[in-house]
mmCIF file of C-alpha atoms and ligand atoms in Angstrom:
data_model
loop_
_atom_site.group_PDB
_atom_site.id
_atom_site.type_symbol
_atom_site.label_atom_id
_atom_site.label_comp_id
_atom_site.label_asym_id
_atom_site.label_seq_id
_atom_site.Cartn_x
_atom_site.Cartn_y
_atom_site.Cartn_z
ATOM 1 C CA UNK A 1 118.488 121.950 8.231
ATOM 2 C CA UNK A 2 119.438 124.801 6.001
ATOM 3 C CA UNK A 3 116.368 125.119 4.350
ATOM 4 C CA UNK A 4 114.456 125.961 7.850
ATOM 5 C CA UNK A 5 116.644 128.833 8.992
ATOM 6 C CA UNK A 6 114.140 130.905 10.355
ATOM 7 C CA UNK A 7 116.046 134.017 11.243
ATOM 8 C CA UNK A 8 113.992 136.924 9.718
ATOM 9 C CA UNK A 9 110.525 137.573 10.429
ATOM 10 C CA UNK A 10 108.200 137.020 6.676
ATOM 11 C CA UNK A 11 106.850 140.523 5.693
ATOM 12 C CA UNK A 12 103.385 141.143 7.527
ATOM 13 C CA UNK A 13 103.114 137.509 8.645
ATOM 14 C CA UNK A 14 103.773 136.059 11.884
ATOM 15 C CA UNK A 15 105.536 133.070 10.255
ATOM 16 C CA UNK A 16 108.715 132.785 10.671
ATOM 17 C CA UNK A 17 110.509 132.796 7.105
ATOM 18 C CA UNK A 18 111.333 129.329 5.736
ATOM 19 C CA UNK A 19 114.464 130.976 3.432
ATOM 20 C CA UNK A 20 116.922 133.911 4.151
ATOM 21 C CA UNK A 21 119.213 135.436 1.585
ATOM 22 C CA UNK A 22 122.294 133.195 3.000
ATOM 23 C CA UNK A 23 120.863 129.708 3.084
ATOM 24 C CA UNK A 24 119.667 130.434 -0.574
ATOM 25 C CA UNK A 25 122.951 131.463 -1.560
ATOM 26 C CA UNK A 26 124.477 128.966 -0.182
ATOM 27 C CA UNK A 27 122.487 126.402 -2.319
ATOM 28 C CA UNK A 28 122.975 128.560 -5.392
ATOM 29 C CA UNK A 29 126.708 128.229 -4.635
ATOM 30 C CA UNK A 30 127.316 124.936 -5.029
ATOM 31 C CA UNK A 31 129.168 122.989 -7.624
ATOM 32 C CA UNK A 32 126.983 122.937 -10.664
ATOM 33 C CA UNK A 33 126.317 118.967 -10.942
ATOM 34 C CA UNK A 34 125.657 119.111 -6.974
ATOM 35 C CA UNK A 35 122.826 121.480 -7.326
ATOM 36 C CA UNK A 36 121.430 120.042 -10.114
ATOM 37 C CA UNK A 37 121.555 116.689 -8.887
ATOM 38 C CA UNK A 38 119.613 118.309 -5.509
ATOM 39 C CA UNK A 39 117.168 119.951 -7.385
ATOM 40 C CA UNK A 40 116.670 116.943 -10.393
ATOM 41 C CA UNK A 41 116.011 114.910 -6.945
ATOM 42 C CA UNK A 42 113.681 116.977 -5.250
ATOM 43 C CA UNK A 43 111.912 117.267 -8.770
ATOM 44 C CA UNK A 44 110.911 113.563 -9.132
ATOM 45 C CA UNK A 45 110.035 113.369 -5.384
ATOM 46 C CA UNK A 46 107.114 115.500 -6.318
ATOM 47 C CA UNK A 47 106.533 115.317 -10.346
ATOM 48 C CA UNK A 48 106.893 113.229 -12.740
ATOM 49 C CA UNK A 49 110.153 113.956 -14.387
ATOM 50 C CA UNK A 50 109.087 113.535 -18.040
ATOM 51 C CA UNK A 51 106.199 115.828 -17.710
ATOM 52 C CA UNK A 52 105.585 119.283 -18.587
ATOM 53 C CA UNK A 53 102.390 121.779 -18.081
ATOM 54 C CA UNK A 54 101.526 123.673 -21.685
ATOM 55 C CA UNK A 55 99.748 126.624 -21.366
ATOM 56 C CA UNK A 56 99.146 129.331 -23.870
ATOM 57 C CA UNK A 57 98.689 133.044 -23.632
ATOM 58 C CA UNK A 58 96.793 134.952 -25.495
ATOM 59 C CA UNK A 59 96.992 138.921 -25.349
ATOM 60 C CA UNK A 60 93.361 140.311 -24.538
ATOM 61 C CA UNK A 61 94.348 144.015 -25.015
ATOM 62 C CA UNK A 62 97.329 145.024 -26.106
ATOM 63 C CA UNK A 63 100.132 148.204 -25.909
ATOM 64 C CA UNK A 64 99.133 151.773 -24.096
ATOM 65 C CA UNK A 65 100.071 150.989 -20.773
ATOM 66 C CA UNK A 66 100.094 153.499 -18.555
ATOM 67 C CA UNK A 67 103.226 151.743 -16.309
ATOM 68 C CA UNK A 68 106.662 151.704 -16.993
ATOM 69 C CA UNK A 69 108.140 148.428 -16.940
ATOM 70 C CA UNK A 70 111.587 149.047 -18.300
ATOM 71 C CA UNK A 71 111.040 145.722 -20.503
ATOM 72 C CA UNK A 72 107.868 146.208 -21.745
ATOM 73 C CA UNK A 73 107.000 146.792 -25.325
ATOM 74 C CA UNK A 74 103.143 147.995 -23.975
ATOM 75 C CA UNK A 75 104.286 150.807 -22.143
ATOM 76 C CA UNK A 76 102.967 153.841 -23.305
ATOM 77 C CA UNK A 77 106.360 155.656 -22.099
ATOM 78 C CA UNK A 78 108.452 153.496 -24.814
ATOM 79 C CA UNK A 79 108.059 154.216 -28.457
ATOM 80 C CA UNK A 80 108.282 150.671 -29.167
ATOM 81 C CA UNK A 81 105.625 150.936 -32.227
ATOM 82 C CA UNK A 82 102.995 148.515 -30.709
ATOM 83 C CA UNK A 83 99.792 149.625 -31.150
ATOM 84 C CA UNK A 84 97.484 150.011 -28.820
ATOM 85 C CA UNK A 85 94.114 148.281 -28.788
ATOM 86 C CA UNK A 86 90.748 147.998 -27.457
ATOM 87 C CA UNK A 87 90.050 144.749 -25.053
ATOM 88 C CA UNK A 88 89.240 141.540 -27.195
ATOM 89 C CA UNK A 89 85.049 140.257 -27.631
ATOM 90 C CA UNK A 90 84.588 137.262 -24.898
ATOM 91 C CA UNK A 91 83.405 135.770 -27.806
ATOM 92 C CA UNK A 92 86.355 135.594 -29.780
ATOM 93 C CA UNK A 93 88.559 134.876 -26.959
ATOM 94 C CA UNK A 94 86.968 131.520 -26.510
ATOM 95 C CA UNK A 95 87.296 130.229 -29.753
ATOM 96 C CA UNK A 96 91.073 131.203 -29.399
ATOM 97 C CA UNK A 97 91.005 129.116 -26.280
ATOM 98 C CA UNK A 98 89.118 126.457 -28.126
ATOM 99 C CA UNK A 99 92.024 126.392 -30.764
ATOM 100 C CA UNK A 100 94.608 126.152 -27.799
ATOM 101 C CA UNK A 101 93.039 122.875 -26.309
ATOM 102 C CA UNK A 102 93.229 121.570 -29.701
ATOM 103 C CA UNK A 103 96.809 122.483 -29.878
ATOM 104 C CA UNK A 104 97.088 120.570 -26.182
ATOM 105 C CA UNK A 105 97.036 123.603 -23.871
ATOM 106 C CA UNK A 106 95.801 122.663 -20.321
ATOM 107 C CA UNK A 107 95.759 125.936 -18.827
ATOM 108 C CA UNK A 108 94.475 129.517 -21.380
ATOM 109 C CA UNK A 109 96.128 132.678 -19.835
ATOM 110 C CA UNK A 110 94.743 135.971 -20.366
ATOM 111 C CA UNK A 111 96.786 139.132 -20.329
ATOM 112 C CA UNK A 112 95.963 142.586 -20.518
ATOM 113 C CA UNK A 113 98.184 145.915 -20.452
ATOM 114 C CA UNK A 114 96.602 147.792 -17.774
ATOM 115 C CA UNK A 115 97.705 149.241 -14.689
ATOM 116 C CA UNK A 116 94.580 147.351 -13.065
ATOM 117 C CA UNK A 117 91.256 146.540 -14.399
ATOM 118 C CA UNK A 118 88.286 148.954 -14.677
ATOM 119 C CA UNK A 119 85.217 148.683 -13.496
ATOM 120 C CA UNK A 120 83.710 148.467 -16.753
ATOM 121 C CA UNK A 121 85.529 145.911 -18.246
ATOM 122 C CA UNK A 122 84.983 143.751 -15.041
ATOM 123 C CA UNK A 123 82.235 141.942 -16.855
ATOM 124 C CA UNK A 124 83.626 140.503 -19.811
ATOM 125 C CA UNK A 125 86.737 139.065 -17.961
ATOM 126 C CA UNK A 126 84.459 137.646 -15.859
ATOM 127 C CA UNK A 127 82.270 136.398 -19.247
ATOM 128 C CA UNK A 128 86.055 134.863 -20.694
ATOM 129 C CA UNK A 129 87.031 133.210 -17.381
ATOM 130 C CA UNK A 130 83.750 131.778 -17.515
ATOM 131 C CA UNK A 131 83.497 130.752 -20.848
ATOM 132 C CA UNK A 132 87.285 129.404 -21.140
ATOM 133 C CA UNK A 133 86.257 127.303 -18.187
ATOM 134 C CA UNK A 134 83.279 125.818 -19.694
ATOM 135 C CA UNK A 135 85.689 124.032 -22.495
ATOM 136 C CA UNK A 136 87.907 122.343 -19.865
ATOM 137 C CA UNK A 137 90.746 124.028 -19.169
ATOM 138 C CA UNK A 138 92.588 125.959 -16.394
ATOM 139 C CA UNK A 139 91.994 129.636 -16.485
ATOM 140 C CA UNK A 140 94.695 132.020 -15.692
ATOM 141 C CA UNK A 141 94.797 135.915 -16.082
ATOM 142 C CA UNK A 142 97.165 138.945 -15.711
ATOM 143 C CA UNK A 143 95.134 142.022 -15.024
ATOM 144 C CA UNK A 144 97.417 144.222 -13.240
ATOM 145 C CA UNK A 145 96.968 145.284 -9.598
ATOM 146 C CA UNK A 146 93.172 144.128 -8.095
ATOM 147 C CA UNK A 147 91.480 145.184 -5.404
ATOM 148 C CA UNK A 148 90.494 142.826 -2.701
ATOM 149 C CA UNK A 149 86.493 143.377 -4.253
ATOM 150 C CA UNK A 150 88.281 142.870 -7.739
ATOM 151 C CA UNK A 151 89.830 139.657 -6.300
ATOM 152 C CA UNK A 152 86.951 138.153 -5.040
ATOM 153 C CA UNK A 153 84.747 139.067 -8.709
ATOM 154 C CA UNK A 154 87.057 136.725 -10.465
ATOM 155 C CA UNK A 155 87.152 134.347 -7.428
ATOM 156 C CA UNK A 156 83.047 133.782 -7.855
ATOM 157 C CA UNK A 157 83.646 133.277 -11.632
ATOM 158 C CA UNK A 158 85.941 130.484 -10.629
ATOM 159 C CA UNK A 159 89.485 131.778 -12.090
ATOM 160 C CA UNK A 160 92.141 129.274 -11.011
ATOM 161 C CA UNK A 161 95.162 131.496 -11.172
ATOM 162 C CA UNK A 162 96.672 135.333 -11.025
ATOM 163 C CA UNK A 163 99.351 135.687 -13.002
ATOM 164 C CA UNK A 164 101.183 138.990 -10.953
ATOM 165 C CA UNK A 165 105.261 139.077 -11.264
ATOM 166 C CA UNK A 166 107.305 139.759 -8.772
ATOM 167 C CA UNK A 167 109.906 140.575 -11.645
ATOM 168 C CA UNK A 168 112.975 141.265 -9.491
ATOM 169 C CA UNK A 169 114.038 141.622 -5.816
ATOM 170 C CA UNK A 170 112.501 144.294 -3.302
ATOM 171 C CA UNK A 171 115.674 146.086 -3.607
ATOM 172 C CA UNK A 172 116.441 146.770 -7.394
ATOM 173 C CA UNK A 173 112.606 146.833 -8.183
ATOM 174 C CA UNK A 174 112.829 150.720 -8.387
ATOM 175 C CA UNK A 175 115.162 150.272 -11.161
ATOM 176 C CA UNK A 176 112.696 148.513 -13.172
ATOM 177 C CA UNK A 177 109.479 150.120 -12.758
ATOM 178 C CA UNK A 178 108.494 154.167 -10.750
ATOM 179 C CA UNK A 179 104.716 154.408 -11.074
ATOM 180 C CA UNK A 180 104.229 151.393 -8.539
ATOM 181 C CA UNK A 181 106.069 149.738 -5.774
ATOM 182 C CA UNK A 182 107.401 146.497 -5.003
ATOM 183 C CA UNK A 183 104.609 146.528 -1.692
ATOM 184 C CA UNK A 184 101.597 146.817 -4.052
ATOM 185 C CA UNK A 185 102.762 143.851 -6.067
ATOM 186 C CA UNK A 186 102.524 142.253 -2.843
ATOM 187 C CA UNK A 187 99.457 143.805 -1.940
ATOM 188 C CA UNK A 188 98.092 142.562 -4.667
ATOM 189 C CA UNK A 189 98.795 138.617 -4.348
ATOM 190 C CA UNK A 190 97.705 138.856 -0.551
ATOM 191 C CA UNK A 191 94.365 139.676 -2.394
ATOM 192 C CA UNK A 192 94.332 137.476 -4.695
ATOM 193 C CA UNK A 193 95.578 134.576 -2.582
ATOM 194 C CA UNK A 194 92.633 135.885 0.596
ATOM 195 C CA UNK A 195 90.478 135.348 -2.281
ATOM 196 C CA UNK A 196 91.192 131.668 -2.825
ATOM 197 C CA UNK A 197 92.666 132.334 -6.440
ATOM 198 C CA UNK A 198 95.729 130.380 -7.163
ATOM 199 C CA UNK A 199 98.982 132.465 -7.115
ATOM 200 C CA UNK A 200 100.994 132.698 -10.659
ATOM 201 C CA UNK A 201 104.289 134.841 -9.622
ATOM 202 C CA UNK A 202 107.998 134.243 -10.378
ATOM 203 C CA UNK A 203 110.165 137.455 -12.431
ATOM 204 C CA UNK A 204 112.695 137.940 -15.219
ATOM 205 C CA UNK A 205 116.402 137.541 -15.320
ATOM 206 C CA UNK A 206 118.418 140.121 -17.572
ATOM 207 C CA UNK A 207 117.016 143.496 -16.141
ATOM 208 C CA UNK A 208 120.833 144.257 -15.151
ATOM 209 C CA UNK A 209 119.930 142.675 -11.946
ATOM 210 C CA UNK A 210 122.648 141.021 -9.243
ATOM 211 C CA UNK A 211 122.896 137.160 -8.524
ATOM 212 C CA UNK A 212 121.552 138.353 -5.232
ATOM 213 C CA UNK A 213 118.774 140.270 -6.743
ATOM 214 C CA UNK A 214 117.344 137.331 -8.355
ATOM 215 C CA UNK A 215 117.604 135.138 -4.945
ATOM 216 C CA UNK A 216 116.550 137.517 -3.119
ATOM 217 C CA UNK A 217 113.408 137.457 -5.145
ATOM 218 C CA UNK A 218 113.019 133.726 -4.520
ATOM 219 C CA UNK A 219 113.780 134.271 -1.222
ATOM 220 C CA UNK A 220 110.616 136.431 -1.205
ATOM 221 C CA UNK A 221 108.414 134.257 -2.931
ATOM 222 C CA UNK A 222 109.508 131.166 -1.167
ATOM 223 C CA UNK A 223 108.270 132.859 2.217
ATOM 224 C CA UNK A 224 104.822 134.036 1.239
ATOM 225 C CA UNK A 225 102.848 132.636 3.820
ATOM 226 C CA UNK A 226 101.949 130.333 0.840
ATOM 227 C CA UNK A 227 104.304 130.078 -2.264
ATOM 228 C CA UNK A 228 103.119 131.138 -5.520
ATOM 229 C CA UNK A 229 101.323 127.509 -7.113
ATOM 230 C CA UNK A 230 103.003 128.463 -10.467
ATOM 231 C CA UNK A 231 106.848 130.420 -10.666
ATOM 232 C CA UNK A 232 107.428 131.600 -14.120
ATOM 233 C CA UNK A 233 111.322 132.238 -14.587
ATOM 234 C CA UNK A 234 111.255 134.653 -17.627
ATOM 235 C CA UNK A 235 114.795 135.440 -19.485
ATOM 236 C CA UNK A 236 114.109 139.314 -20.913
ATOM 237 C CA UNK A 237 113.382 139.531 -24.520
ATOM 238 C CA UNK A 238 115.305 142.871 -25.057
ATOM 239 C CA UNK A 239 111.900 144.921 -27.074
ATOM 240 C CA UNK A 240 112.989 147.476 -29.504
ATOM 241 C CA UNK A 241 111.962 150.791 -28.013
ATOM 242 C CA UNK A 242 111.973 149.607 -24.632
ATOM 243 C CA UNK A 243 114.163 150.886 -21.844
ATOM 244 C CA UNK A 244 116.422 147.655 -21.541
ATOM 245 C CA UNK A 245 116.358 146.916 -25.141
ATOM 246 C CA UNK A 246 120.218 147.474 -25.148
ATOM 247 C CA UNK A 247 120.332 144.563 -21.938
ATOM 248 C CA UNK A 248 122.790 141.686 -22.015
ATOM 249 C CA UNK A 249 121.363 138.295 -21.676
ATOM 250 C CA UNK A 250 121.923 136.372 -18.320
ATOM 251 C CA UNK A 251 124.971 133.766 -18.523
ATOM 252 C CA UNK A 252 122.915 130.641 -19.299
ATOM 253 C CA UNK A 253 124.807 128.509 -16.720
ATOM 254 C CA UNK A 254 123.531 131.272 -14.117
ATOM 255 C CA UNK A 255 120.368 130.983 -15.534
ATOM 256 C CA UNK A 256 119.723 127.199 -15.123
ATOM 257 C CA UNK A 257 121.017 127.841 -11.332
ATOM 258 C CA UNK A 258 118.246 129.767 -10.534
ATOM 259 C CA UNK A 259 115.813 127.043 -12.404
ATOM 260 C CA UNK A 260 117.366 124.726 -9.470
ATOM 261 C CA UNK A 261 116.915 127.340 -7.184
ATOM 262 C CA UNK A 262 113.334 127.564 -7.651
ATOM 263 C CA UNK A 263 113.152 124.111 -7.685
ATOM 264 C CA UNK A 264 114.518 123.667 -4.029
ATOM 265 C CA UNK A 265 113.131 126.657 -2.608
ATOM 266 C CA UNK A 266 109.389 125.978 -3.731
ATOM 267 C CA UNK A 267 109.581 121.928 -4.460
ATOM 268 C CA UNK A 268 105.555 121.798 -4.707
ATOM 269 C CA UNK A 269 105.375 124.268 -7.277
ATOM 270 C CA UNK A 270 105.285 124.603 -11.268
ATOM 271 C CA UNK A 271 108.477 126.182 -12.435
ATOM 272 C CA UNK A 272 107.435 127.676 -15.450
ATOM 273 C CA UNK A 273 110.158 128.395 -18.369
ATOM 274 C CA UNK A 274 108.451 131.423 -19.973
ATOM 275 C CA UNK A 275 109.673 134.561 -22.100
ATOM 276 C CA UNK A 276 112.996 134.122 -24.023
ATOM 277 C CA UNK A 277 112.907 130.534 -24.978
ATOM 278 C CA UNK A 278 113.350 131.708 -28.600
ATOM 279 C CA UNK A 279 116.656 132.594 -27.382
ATOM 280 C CA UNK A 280 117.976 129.956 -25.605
ATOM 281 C CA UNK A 281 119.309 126.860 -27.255
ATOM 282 C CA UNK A 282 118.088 123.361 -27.060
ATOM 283 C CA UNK A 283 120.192 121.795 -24.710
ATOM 284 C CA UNK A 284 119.821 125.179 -22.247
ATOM 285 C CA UNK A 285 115.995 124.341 -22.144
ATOM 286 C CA UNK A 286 116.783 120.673 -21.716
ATOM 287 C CA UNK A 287 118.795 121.596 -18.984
ATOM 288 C CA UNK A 288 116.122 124.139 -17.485
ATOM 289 C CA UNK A 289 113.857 120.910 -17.760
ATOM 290 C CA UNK A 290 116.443 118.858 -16.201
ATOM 291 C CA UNK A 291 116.732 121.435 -12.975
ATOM 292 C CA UNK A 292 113.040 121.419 -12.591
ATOM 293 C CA UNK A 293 111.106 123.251 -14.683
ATOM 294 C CA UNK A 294 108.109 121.944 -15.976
ATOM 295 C CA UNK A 295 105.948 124.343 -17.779
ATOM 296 C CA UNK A 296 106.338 126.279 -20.849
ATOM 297 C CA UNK A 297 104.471 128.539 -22.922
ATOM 298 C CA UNK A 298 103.006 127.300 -26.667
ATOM 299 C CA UNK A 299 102.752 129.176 -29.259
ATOM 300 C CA UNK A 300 104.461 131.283 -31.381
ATOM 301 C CA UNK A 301 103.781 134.061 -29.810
ATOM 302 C CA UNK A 302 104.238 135.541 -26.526
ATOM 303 C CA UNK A 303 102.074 138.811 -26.058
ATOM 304 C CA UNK A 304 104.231 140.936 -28.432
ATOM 305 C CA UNK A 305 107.570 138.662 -28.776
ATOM 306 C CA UNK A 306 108.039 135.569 -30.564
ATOM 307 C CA UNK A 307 107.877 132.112 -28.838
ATOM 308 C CA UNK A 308 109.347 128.956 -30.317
ATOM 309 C CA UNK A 309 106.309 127.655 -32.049
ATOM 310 C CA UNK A 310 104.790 124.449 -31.968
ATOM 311 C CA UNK A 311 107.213 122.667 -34.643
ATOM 312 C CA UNK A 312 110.190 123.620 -32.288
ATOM 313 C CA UNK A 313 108.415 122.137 -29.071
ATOM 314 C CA UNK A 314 107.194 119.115 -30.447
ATOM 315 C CA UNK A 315 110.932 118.636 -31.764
ATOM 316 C CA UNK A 316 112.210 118.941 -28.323
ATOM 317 C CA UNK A 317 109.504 117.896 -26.182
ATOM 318 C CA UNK A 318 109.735 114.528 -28.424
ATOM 319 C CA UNK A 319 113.818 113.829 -28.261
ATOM 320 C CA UNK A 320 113.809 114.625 -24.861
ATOM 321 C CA UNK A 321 110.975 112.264 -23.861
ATOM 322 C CA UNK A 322 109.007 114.856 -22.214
ATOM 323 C CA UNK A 323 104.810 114.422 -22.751
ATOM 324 C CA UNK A 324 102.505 117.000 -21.985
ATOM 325 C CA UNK A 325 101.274 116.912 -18.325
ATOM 326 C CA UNK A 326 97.198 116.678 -18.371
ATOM 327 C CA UNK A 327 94.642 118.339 -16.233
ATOM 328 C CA UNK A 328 94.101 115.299 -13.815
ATOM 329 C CA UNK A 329 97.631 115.328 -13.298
ATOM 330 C CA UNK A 330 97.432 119.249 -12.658
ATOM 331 C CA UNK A 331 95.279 118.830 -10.179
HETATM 332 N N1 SAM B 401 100.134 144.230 -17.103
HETATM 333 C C1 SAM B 401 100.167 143.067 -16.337
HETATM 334 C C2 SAM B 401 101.276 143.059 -15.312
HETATM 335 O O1 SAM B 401 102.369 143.531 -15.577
HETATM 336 O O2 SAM B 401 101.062 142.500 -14.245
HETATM 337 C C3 SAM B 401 100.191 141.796 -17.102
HETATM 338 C C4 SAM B 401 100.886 141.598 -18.388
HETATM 339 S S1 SAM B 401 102.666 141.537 -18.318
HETATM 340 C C5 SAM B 401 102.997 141.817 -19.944
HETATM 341 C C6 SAM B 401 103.115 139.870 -17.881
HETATM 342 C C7 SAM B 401 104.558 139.594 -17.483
HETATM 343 O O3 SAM B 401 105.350 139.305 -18.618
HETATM 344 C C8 SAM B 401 105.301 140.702 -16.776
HETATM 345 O O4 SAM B 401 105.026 140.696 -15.417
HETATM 346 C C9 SAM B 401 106.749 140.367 -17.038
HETATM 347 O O5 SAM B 401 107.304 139.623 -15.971
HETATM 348 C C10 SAM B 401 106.705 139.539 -18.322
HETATM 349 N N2 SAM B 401 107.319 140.258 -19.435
HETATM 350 C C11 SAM B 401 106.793 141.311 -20.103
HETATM 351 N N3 SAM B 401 107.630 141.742 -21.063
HETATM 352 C C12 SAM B 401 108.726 140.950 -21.021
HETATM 353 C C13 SAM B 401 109.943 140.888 -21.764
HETATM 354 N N4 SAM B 401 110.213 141.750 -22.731
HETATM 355 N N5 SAM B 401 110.834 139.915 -21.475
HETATM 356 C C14 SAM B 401 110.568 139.028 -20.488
HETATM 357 N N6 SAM B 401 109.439 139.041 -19.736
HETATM 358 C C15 SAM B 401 108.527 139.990 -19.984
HETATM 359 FE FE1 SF4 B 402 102.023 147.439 -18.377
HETATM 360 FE FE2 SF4 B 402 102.338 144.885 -17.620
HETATM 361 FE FE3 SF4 B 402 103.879 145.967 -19.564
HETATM 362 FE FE4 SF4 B 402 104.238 146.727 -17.049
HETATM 363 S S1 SF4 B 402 104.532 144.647 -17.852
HETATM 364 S S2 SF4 B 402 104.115 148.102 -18.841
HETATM 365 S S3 SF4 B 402 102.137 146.671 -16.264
HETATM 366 S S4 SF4 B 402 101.691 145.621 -19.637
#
């Protein structure tokens, strides 16, 4: 069968690798209605079609990042005028996450512009996890890179997921960010998974990237020795200031391809439509939903971008038919 080509060995793993680069592409190639019709089929064999995971992010400390993701409005090496500031009170980040559940999050995400965590602040994520936990809903955070000790802290606190992007493929990675390397992103979700966290990874489309960049980071996550849980698909919001704030967007056809890609290549998993949603039309999102994603971001805002806002979803969640997906049925 195509999908179990196993002709390349998976990067330190003795498994052999469930995807290569040509039996992806050769999915990705087919007639449009074909691969949607695969993926919209391998969708309800596993989901509910009509269902879709909210979560909401909230930004725990913002801008003065000492990495230079090309897109990022937080790096300290754009002048993208976002201010940096000091990491958010537990305290106060659980009433946001109170406000979320109200609003019908299932899952809070925390994210914080660091390179990795310090020692110092180690506590009070592990004071938010807990405390975000304690209301009833999934806990997810973004942290940066984590030690294999860091791993484990926010293991014991009982995180559920680690949010840590891939972004791009192994190859153009070095066009996207220097100070770290495609290997310690890696490094850092073998922790995180050796840890018993649940894996959050997926990357963004628009970086100036090839078709076979972005499969070839599918290909990648789909052979982990076990794919990410949760695959956000971000579209680049272009961020005044930043590096690729001049990008052009991804053709949305292409887009939605690698939605169905996803889809096929890691059919137990939550493909998560994330950043750029502001930008894409209605029916491109229905589309997206169509193909197999079935999480989005709520909110209107997105760390430092806007999001659609919760008038817009409820709009579209409501003429497409699509209810929220609830924590027993995350499970
Ligand atoms: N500093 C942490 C890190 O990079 O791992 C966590 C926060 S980071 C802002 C979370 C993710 O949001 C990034 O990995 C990236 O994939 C995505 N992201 C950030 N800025 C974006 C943009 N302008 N457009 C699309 N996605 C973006
Ligand atoms: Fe820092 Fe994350 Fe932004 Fe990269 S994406 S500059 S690591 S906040």
């Amino acid at each position: 069968m195509l999908e179990r080509e196993a002709a390349v060995q998976v990067k330190g793993s003795r498994m052999p690798a469930r995807w290569t680069p040509s039996s992806a592409r050769q999915l990705y190639d087919l007639p449009f209605n074909d691969l949607l019709f695969k993926a919209h089929t391998a969708h309800r064999t596993h989901f509910n079609p009509n269902q879709v995971q909210l979560s909401k992010l909230l930004n725990i400390k913002t801008g003065g990042c000492p990495e230079d993701c090309g897109y990022c409005s937080q790096s300290a090496h754009h002048a993208s005028g976002v201010k940096a500031s000091k990491l958010m009170e537990p305290q106060a980040v659980i009433e946001e996450a109170r406000k979320a559940k109200e609003g019908g999050a299932t899952r809070y995400c925390l994210g914080a512009a660091w390179r990795s965590p310090k020692p110092r602040d180690e506590a009070a994520i592990v004071a938010m996890v807990k405390g975000v936990k304690s209301l009833g809903l999934e806990t997810c955070i973004t942290l940066g890179m984590l030690s294999q000790e860091q791993a484990q802290t926010f293991a014991d606190a009982g995180l559920d997921y680690y949010n840590h992007n891939i972004d791009t493929s192994e190859r153009f990675y070095p066009e996207v960010a220097t100070t770290r390397t495609f290997d310690e992103r890696l490094e850092t979700l073998a922790h995180v998974r050796e840890a018993g966290i649940k894996v959050c990874s997926g990357g963004i489309l628009g970086l100036g990237e090839t078709v076979d960049d972005r499969i070839d980071m599918l290909v990648t996550l789909a052979n982990l020795p076990t794919p990410p849980e949760s695959v956000p698909i971000n579209m680049l919001i272009p961020m005044p200031g930043s590096r690729l704030e001049k990008a052009s967007p991804p053709d949305p056809i292409a887009f939605v391809r690698i939605i169905a890609l996803a889809r096929l290549m890691m059919p137990l998993s939550h493909v998560r439509l994330t950043a750029g949603r502001t930008a894409m039309s209605d029916e491109m999102q229905a589309l997206c939903f169509f193909a197999g994603a079935n999480s989005i971001f709520i909110g209107d805002t997105l760390l430092t971008a806007a999001n659609p806002g919760d008038d817009r979803d409820a709009s579209l969640l409501n003429r497409l038919g699509l209810i929220p997906e609830t924590l027993e049925q995350a499970e």
